[in-house]
């Protein structure tokens, strides 16, 4: 065995984590507060829709995904006090009014015949944008100072990628006619415009900003 | 999407047939369809040696399936219908009038997390129940669905919802699953016993959630606690109607005392439920005797059948 008292490099050669990150504590807390608000709206909507969809398989999946987003909201809720925000409710807010309008658009469909619209809003617009914002955060934050956020992001992204696929496959299985293709596309476009106006889940810069000139 | 979805708007595919509690109560067949000689003389508990045991278990299984669907829906609605304490509401909930229970229409964040967890559990229970129903030889929709569980989940006071659903109906689920687990063991059906064992564990958790939230949310509001407990008693009594569930072997479903203790019921509370259900059973016996006496007068020469209580009314449980 190697001499245990021989000095070793603190970072192993394969550990390439770096110190700098794009977000300070305040900006991280702001983003995390937006994520928590978004996850809450998502799990509340999925829970509410369970009783409104006649399709038994969709009903069960909405119940399952409802819990996952509640758990994500809980992870963010617990992260906020660690980011010097001792009153997590204060930062549990939407990124801006345009994002509120987007969530209203997503959660508007209620009638039993609107399962396609419900699923399109979540799995073709909301969730992809959430995945985008989380991926940017994961790639942009300090790999050392913000390790707890990274850990949560990885758990959440694993859930979201699985759910995204599952939701997309449900949509594909429900769309059977050209008219339904149009319905799905029209609803997606309407919501996409709303979230573009909001700048994403965490507002402008949710997935970073393009430099002024390349 | 609205808050507080009325029970009539529950969405189902075409296989399902629905009937109301009022229709169930008014159904005369429940007290007249039984011939005791067809069944065991010593016990009405659902067991494999009852001649109608397989049918009874299948009927009960379908009741469990639709109960699980409604429990999933109810837990989901509780995630949606109420504001979260401390969070400034933006969007539809900010402007929507909250029925008639404004002060009660807020819940702690942690309560919603519990309800979301329950939604996942109930979704698994639907999956399990669909597979079990198929295993036992019944089809989805082969028995009518009573939506009383979701009705209890429509209260605008979240504490009443938890008392009615988590404590009364999920408490009944504990009794039902215990009976079904025993049925599976007696029938040497490891598939059934295995599934009921797992669902039972979840239900004990759900009942405990109800007990814990009831106590903490009403710690400083004895009047609200009393209203919630009264609501629970009404729901308990409704499901003890006909003596379907009691300690007596005359009831198809037993009272699972040990699991109820684990779920946060006090000894007094268990004793209360035992008394209410026994009372319901005795009332049922009484009314059947009376009905038989009067029919014996009008049908001289036909031998009156022995006592049989509610039989195999499928109980919607969660
Ligand atoms: Fe349950
Ligand atoms: Fe259940």
XYZ file of C-alpha atoms and ligand atoms in Angstrom:
534
model
C 0.000 0.000 0.000
C 1.170 3.560 -0.681
C 2.599 5.563 2.203
C -0.478 7.195 3.813
C 1.585 10.218 4.900
C 2.901 11.037 1.469
C 1.204 14.313 0.312
C -1.358 13.839 -2.443
C -3.004 16.392 -4.705
C -6.357 17.497 -3.151
C -8.041 17.004 -6.508
C -7.453 13.660 -8.192
C -6.346 13.860 -11.831
C -9.781 12.714 -13.011
C -11.606 15.324 -10.911
C -11.880 18.218 -13.355
C -14.464 20.255 -11.424
C -13.855 23.950 -11.585
C -14.473 26.761 -9.122
C -15.943 29.599 -11.184
C -19.678 29.719 -11.834
C -22.021 32.221 -13.431
C -24.312 32.661 -10.436
C -23.692 34.227 -7.041
C -25.755 33.178 -4.029
C -28.423 35.804 -4.621
C -28.948 34.914 -8.276
C -29.007 31.212 -7.420
C -31.679 31.837 -4.775
C -33.732 33.885 -7.226
C -33.626 31.123 -9.820
C -34.365 28.422 -7.257
C -37.392 30.424 -6.043
C -38.681 30.604 -9.647
C -38.118 26.866 -10.072
C -40.041 26.124 -6.893
C -42.975 28.278 -8.019
C -42.994 26.610 -11.447
C -42.818 23.081 -9.961
C -45.667 23.919 -7.583
C -47.907 25.120 -10.397
C -47.035 22.007 -12.338
C -47.854 19.504 -9.590
C -51.046 21.366 -8.667
C -52.220 21.304 -12.290
C -51.346 17.640 -12.832
C -53.149 16.736 -9.598
C -56.204 18.773 -10.564
C -56.401 17.230 -14.031
C -56.448 13.636 -12.790
C -60.208 13.826 -12.191
C -60.859 15.537 -15.528
C -59.274 13.047 -17.946
C -61.337 9.983 -18.925
C -58.341 7.988 -20.195
C -57.381 5.609 -17.380
C -53.712 5.289 -18.385
C -53.319 9.082 -18.571
C -55.082 9.465 -15.219
C -52.543 7.189 -13.539
C -49.524 8.849 -15.165
C -50.700 12.321 -14.147
C -50.938 11.105 -10.540
C -47.420 9.700 -10.697
C -45.915 12.801 -12.296
C -47.808 15.063 -9.877
C -45.798 13.565 -7.030
C -42.491 13.920 -8.831
C -42.975 17.650 -9.352
C -44.115 18.044 -5.754
C -40.868 16.392 -4.689
C -38.902 18.756 -6.943
C -40.696 21.724 -5.356
C -39.771 20.315 -1.950
C -36.096 20.012 -2.948
C -36.086 23.690 -3.980
C -38.005 24.673 -0.857
C -35.304 23.069 1.269
C -32.492 24.625 -0.768
C -33.686 28.218 -0.302
C -32.724 28.634 3.387
C -29.276 27.292 2.510
C -28.988 30.202 0.091
C -29.466 32.803 2.836
C -33.216 33.022 2.231
C -34.639 32.231 5.636
C -38.178 32.906 4.462
C -38.506 30.584 1.431
C -41.998 31.909 0.690
C -40.570 35.345 -0.143
C -38.705 33.998 -3.165
C -41.369 31.456 -4.159
C -42.594 33.645 -6.985
C -42.979 33.454 -10.755
C -40.190 34.931 -12.849
C -42.544 37.650 -14.131
C -46.166 38.379 -15.049
C -45.683 36.915 -18.507
C -44.757 33.576 -16.909
C -47.980 33.736 -14.862
C -49.880 34.228 -18.121
C -48.070 31.197 -19.540
C -49.062 29.030 -16.558
C -52.657 30.239 -16.885
C -52.575 29.170 -20.520
C -51.192 25.738 -19.642
C -53.723 25.092 -16.873
C -56.771 26.479 -18.671
C -58.061 23.288 -20.387
C -60.471 21.380 -18.167
C -63.092 19.560 -20.268
C -62.723 15.772 -20.607
C -62.224 16.105 -24.361
C -59.097 18.230 -23.968
C -56.540 15.641 -22.862
C -54.373 16.430 -25.896
C -54.202 20.124 -24.938
C -53.448 19.294 -21.300
C -50.597 16.982 -22.234
C -49.210 19.228 -24.980
C -49.003 22.150 -22.550
C -47.013 20.129 -20.063
C -44.947 17.751 -22.180
C -44.334 19.766 -25.331
C -43.893 23.214 -23.776
C -43.579 23.464 -19.981
C -41.350 20.460 -19.369
C -38.956 21.084 -22.296
C -38.462 24.647 -21.044
C -37.923 23.408 -17.525
C -35.356 20.915 -18.779
C -33.655 23.728 -20.673
C -33.450 26.002 -17.643
C -32.215 23.189 -15.399
C -29.607 22.074 -17.915
C -28.279 25.595 -18.267
C -28.107 25.942 -14.479
C -26.325 22.606 -14.174
C -23.746 23.579 -16.781
C -23.262 27.163 -15.649
C -23.082 27.020 -11.893
C -19.935 26.494 -9.840
C -19.218 22.795 -9.684
C -17.726 23.164 -6.224
C -19.533 25.913 -4.348
C -22.996 24.983 -5.636
C -22.719 21.193 -5.409
C -26.003 20.837 -3.455
C -27.978 22.553 -6.245
C -26.214 20.389 -8.816
C -27.176 17.239 -6.948
C -30.850 18.266 -6.899
C -30.716 19.294 -10.559
C -29.400 15.877 -11.538
C -32.156 14.039 -9.649
C -34.790 16.335 -11.104
C -33.471 16.132 -14.652
C -33.518 12.359 -14.475
C -37.200 12.461 -13.508
C -38.019 15.100 -16.088
C -36.352 13.330 -18.990
C -38.273 10.126 -18.180
C -41.558 11.973 -17.744
C -41.032 14.016 -20.880
C -40.641 10.816 -22.894
C -43.626 9.199 -21.224
C -45.800 12.283 -21.780
C -44.714 12.584 -25.398
C -45.596 8.942 -26.031
C -49.036 9.450 -24.473
C -49.574 12.416 -26.809
C -48.473 10.385 -29.817
C -50.885 7.616 -28.825
C -53.790 10.074 -28.498
C -53.258 11.891 -31.796
C -54.915 9.862 -34.539
C -56.164 12.336 -37.140
C -54.818 15.347 -39.071
C -57.263 17.535 -37.130
C -55.778 16.363 -33.854
C -52.304 17.089 -35.171
C -53.489 20.642 -35.874
C -55.081 20.964 -32.439
C -51.872 19.903 -30.740
C -49.716 22.159 -32.892
C -51.988 25.191 -32.463
C -52.045 24.823 -28.696
C -48.307 24.309 -28.562
C -47.709 27.434 -30.655
C -50.017 29.523 -28.472
C -48.218 28.465 -25.301
C -44.782 28.690 -26.855
C -45.471 32.357 -27.652
C -46.453 32.965 -24.036
C -43.320 31.392 -22.619
C -41.112 33.169 -25.139
C -42.641 36.417 -23.878
C -41.701 35.372 -20.350
C -38.139 34.524 -21.318
C -38.439 31.027 -19.838
C -39.006 29.459 -16.442
C -36.579 31.847 -14.713
C -37.283 34.830 -16.986
C -34.884 36.233 -19.598
C -31.610 34.366 -19.445
C -33.261 31.093 -18.366
C -30.954 29.229 -20.728
C -28.280 31.924 -20.817
C -27.937 34.884 -23.110
C -26.302 34.943 -26.496
C -23.322 37.309 -26.534
C -24.041 40.573 -28.402
C -21.773 39.542 -31.284
C -20.306 36.191 -32.127
C -59.335 24.816 -14.634
C -61.892 25.332 -11.869
C -61.278 24.684 -8.227
C -63.725 22.272 -6.555
C -64.818 19.939 -9.328
C -68.341 18.590 -8.731
C -68.665 14.815 -8.508
C -70.863 14.702 -11.622
C -67.912 15.948 -13.656
C -65.582 13.062 -12.767
C -64.225 11.856 -16.092
C -64.561 8.157 -16.987
C -64.282 6.151 -20.163
C -67.290 4.308 -21.577
C -66.756 1.115 -19.601
C -67.751 2.672 -16.293
C -71.324 2.787 -14.955
C -72.043 5.123 -12.069
C -74.667 5.152 -9.339
C -75.165 7.462 -6.388
C -75.227 6.763 -2.667
C -78.932 7.650 -2.705
C -79.572 4.996 -5.352
C -77.517 2.492 -3.392
C -79.448 3.136 -0.190
C -82.741 2.834 -2.063
C -81.785 -0.463 -3.711
C -84.168 -2.986 -2.152
C -82.266 -5.943 -3.575
C -79.541 -5.397 -0.999
C -81.820 -6.691 1.738
C -83.793 -9.287 -0.174
C -81.451 -11.155 -2.449
C -79.912 -13.476 0.054
C -80.541 -17.090 0.836
C -78.540 -17.976 3.918
C -78.583 -21.678 3.099
C -76.357 -20.868 0.167
C -73.691 -19.684 2.527
C -71.865 -20.588 5.683
C -74.098 -20.701 8.777
C -71.432 -19.416 11.098
C -69.932 -16.449 9.314
C -70.624 -13.918 6.604
C -66.992 -12.853 6.355
C -65.745 -13.040 2.782
C -63.817 -16.285 2.756
C -62.972 -18.792 0.013
C -65.190 -21.463 1.613
C -68.322 -19.372 1.178
C -70.156 -20.772 -1.818
C -70.272 -17.305 -3.326
C -66.743 -16.525 -2.091
C -65.181 -16.042 -5.505
C -67.956 -13.714 -6.699
C -67.909 -11.817 -3.433
C -64.166 -11.288 -3.660
C -64.428 -10.242 -7.304
C -67.150 -7.713 -6.461
C -65.121 -6.358 -3.589
C -62.045 -6.147 -5.810
C -63.909 -4.019 -8.311
C -65.071 -1.789 -5.467
C -61.440 -1.436 -4.451
C -60.444 -0.554 -8.023
C -62.930 2.294 -8.420
C -62.191 3.410 -4.865
C -58.515 3.687 -5.772
C -59.352 5.731 -8.857
C -61.416 8.149 -6.760
C -58.752 8.299 -4.047
C -56.233 9.240 -6.749
C -58.590 11.903 -8.034
C -59.367 13.228 -4.559
C -55.704 13.510 -3.559
C -54.961 15.224 -6.871
C -57.766 17.724 -6.341
C -56.477 18.579 -2.869
C -53.134 19.438 -4.493
C -54.995 21.804 -6.779
C -58.014 23.270 -4.979
C -56.394 25.176 -2.123
C -53.966 28.033 -1.772
C -50.687 27.413 -0.004
C -50.215 29.292 3.244
C -47.619 32.030 2.895
C -47.412 31.988 -0.897
C -48.861 35.098 -2.547
C -51.178 33.690 -5.176
C -50.751 34.791 -8.771
C -52.957 33.789 -11.632
C -56.387 32.147 -11.516
C -56.451 31.267 -7.820
C -55.749 34.879 -6.862
C -59.057 36.097 -8.234
C -61.213 32.996 -7.960
C -63.761 33.064 -5.132
C -63.037 30.119 -2.853
C -66.552 28.735 -2.307
C -67.832 29.312 1.177
C -64.805 28.504 3.266
C -62.354 31.318 2.736
C -60.318 30.947 5.960
C -60.124 27.195 5.546
C -59.140 27.320 1.912
C -55.431 27.556 2.662
C -53.223 24.600 3.429
C -49.588 24.269 4.447
C -47.132 23.414 1.669
C -46.280 20.169 3.472
C -49.913 19.045 3.356
C -49.930 19.397 -0.416
C -46.697 17.421 -0.593
C -48.402 14.638 1.377
C -51.377 14.714 -0.972
C -49.097 14.540 -4.028
C -47.365 11.562 -2.475
C -50.761 9.997 -1.873
C -51.688 10.634 -5.517
C -48.658 8.602 -6.592
C -49.516 5.831 -4.123
C -53.119 5.721 -5.311
C -51.950 5.636 -8.936
C -49.949 2.520 -8.048
C -52.991 1.091 -6.279
C -55.033 1.576 -9.453
C -52.317 -0.256 -11.389
C -52.278 -3.072 -8.821
C -56.082 -3.252 -8.685
C -56.448 -3.404 -12.463
C -54.024 -6.312 -12.573
C -55.620 -8.040 -9.577
C -59.137 -7.611 -10.960
C -57.971 -9.211 -14.192
C -56.253 -11.990 -12.218
C -59.473 -12.643 -10.324
C -61.507 -12.760 -13.519
C -63.438 -9.517 -13.578
C -63.543 -6.761 -16.162
C -63.307 -3.042 -15.603
C -66.849 -1.699 -15.423
C -68.450 -5.056 -14.631
C -69.760 -3.626 -11.336
C -71.376 -0.199 -10.977
C -69.301 2.570 -9.430
C -70.433 4.448 -6.350
C -68.723 7.823 -6.168
C -69.136 8.460 -2.458
C -65.386 8.566 -1.871
C -64.918 11.447 -4.263
C -67.979 13.166 -2.759
C -66.204 13.154 0.599
C -63.203 14.661 -1.201
C -65.319 17.582 -2.438
C -65.531 19.403 0.877
C -64.299 22.976 0.673
C -62.606 22.629 4.066
C -59.373 20.629 3.634
C -59.618 19.355 7.209
C -63.021 17.868 6.473
C -61.623 16.279 3.326
C -58.857 14.639 5.293
C -61.237 13.474 8.018
C -63.727 12.053 5.511
C -61.310 10.573 3.005
C -58.096 9.775 4.846
C -59.578 8.791 8.181
C -63.016 7.355 7.390
C -62.640 5.907 3.891
C -58.962 5.041 3.946
C -59.629 3.612 7.405
C -62.246 1.416 5.792
C -59.625 0.514 3.174
C -57.442 -0.821 5.977
C -60.322 -3.068 7.063
C -61.054 -4.177 3.496
C -57.428 -4.911 2.603
C -56.952 -6.871 5.796
C -59.995 -8.985 4.926
C -58.773 -9.441 1.346
C -55.276 -10.340 2.505
C -56.777 -13.018 4.764
C -58.893 -14.186 1.846
C -55.745 -14.484 -0.281
C -53.944 -16.416 2.435
C -56.875 -18.795 3.002
C -57.272 -19.305 -0.733
C -53.522 -19.893 -0.984
C -53.353 -17.137 -3.567
C -49.945 -15.592 -2.939
C -50.497 -13.002 -5.688
C -53.549 -11.541 -3.942
C -52.071 -11.683 -0.440
C -48.818 -10.098 -1.650
C -50.567 -7.151 -3.304
C -52.946 -6.503 -0.416
C -50.008 -6.557 1.990
C -48.287 -3.750 0.051
C -51.430 -1.670 -0.410
C -52.209 -2.058 3.283
C -48.841 -0.513 4.149
C -49.611 2.524 1.975
C -53.103 2.936 3.391
C -51.836 2.926 6.958
C -49.551 5.789 5.857
C -52.478 7.692 4.305
C -54.667 7.303 7.368
C -51.792 8.480 9.533
C -51.375 11.551 7.310
C -55.065 12.302 7.895
C -54.777 11.810 11.649
C -51.653 13.975 11.898
C -53.030 16.844 9.783
C -56.388 16.763 11.532
C -54.651 17.188 14.869
C -52.153 19.833 13.804
C -54.496 21.998 11.714
C -57.176 22.102 14.381
C -54.861 22.343 17.402
C -56.200 25.837 18.151
C -59.638 25.443 16.673
C -61.715 22.923 18.639
C -64.910 23.826 16.768
C -63.307 23.007 13.414
C -61.944 19.753 14.822
C -65.401 18.812 16.062
C -66.911 19.582 12.636
C -64.272 17.394 10.994
C -64.802 14.516 13.429
C -68.549 14.785 12.941
C -68.044 14.606 9.166
C -65.848 11.558 9.680
C -68.552 9.922 11.825
C -71.134 10.548 9.116
C -68.899 8.936 6.493
C -68.027 6.065 8.837
C -71.685 5.448 9.555
C -72.526 5.591 5.855
C -70.093 2.777 5.234
C -71.204 0.818 8.219
C -74.677 0.915 6.724
C -76.012 -2.574 6.497
C -73.317 -3.909 8.788
C -70.916 -4.415 5.898
C -67.938 -3.824 8.171
C -67.754 -4.664 11.863
C -66.027 -6.842 14.458
C -68.830 -9.374 14.156
C -68.359 -12.409 11.931
C -71.797 -11.550 10.555
C -70.105 -8.735 8.620
C -68.371 -9.491 5.324
C -65.487 -7.205 6.296
C -63.744 -7.169 9.677
C -62.433 -4.200 11.680
C -58.619 -4.156 11.501
C -57.889 -2.852 14.993
C -54.120 -3.270 15.019
C -53.533 -1.467 11.717
C -55.886 1.314 12.777
C -53.767 1.850 15.890
C -50.669 2.111 13.686
C -52.484 4.673 11.570
C -52.997 7.013 14.499
C -56.467 6.085 15.764
C -56.766 6.212 19.546
C -58.301 3.269 21.438
C -61.427 5.355 22.017
C -61.726 6.164 18.323
C -61.459 2.490 17.366
C -64.023 1.630 20.036
C -66.372 4.291 18.602
C -66.120 2.878 15.085
C -66.641 -0.644 16.442
C -69.782 0.517 18.226
C -71.183 2.439 15.259
C -70.632 -0.504 12.929
C -72.096 -3.029 15.353
C -75.089 -0.778 15.801
C -75.480 -0.575 12.033
C -75.270 -4.363 11.801
C -77.935 -4.822 14.462
C -80.201 -2.260 12.829
C -79.792 -4.156 9.602
C -80.662 -7.498 11.199
C -83.686 -5.899 12.774
C -84.957 -4.414 9.547
C -84.447 -7.667 7.636
C -86.309 -9.625 10.290
C -89.137 -7.143 10.116
C -89.225 -7.315 6.340
C -89.251 -11.109 6.410
C -91.982 -11.254 9.004
C -94.206 -9.050 6.935
C -93.470 -11.005 3.779
C -94.101 -14.295 5.665
C -97.575 -13.021 6.520
C -98.309 -12.360 2.889
C -96.643 -15.512 1.486
C -97.876 -18.272 3.798
C -96.222 -21.620 3.190
C -92.861 -20.232 2.044
C -90.106 -20.852 4.560
C -88.427 -17.582 5.641
C -84.709 -17.452 4.951
C -82.196 -16.970 7.756
C -80.394 -13.746 8.465
C -77.884 -12.350 6.031
C -76.610 -8.822 6.284
C -75.491 -6.575 3.483
C -73.673 -9.395 1.793
C -71.196 -8.351 -0.820
C -71.909 -4.712 -1.366
C -68.684 -3.621 -3.007
C -67.175 -1.009 -0.748
C -65.367 1.839 -2.463
C -62.135 2.138 -0.571
C -58.824 3.771 -1.177
Fe -55.052 5.567 0.187
Fe -55.252 3.298 -2.127
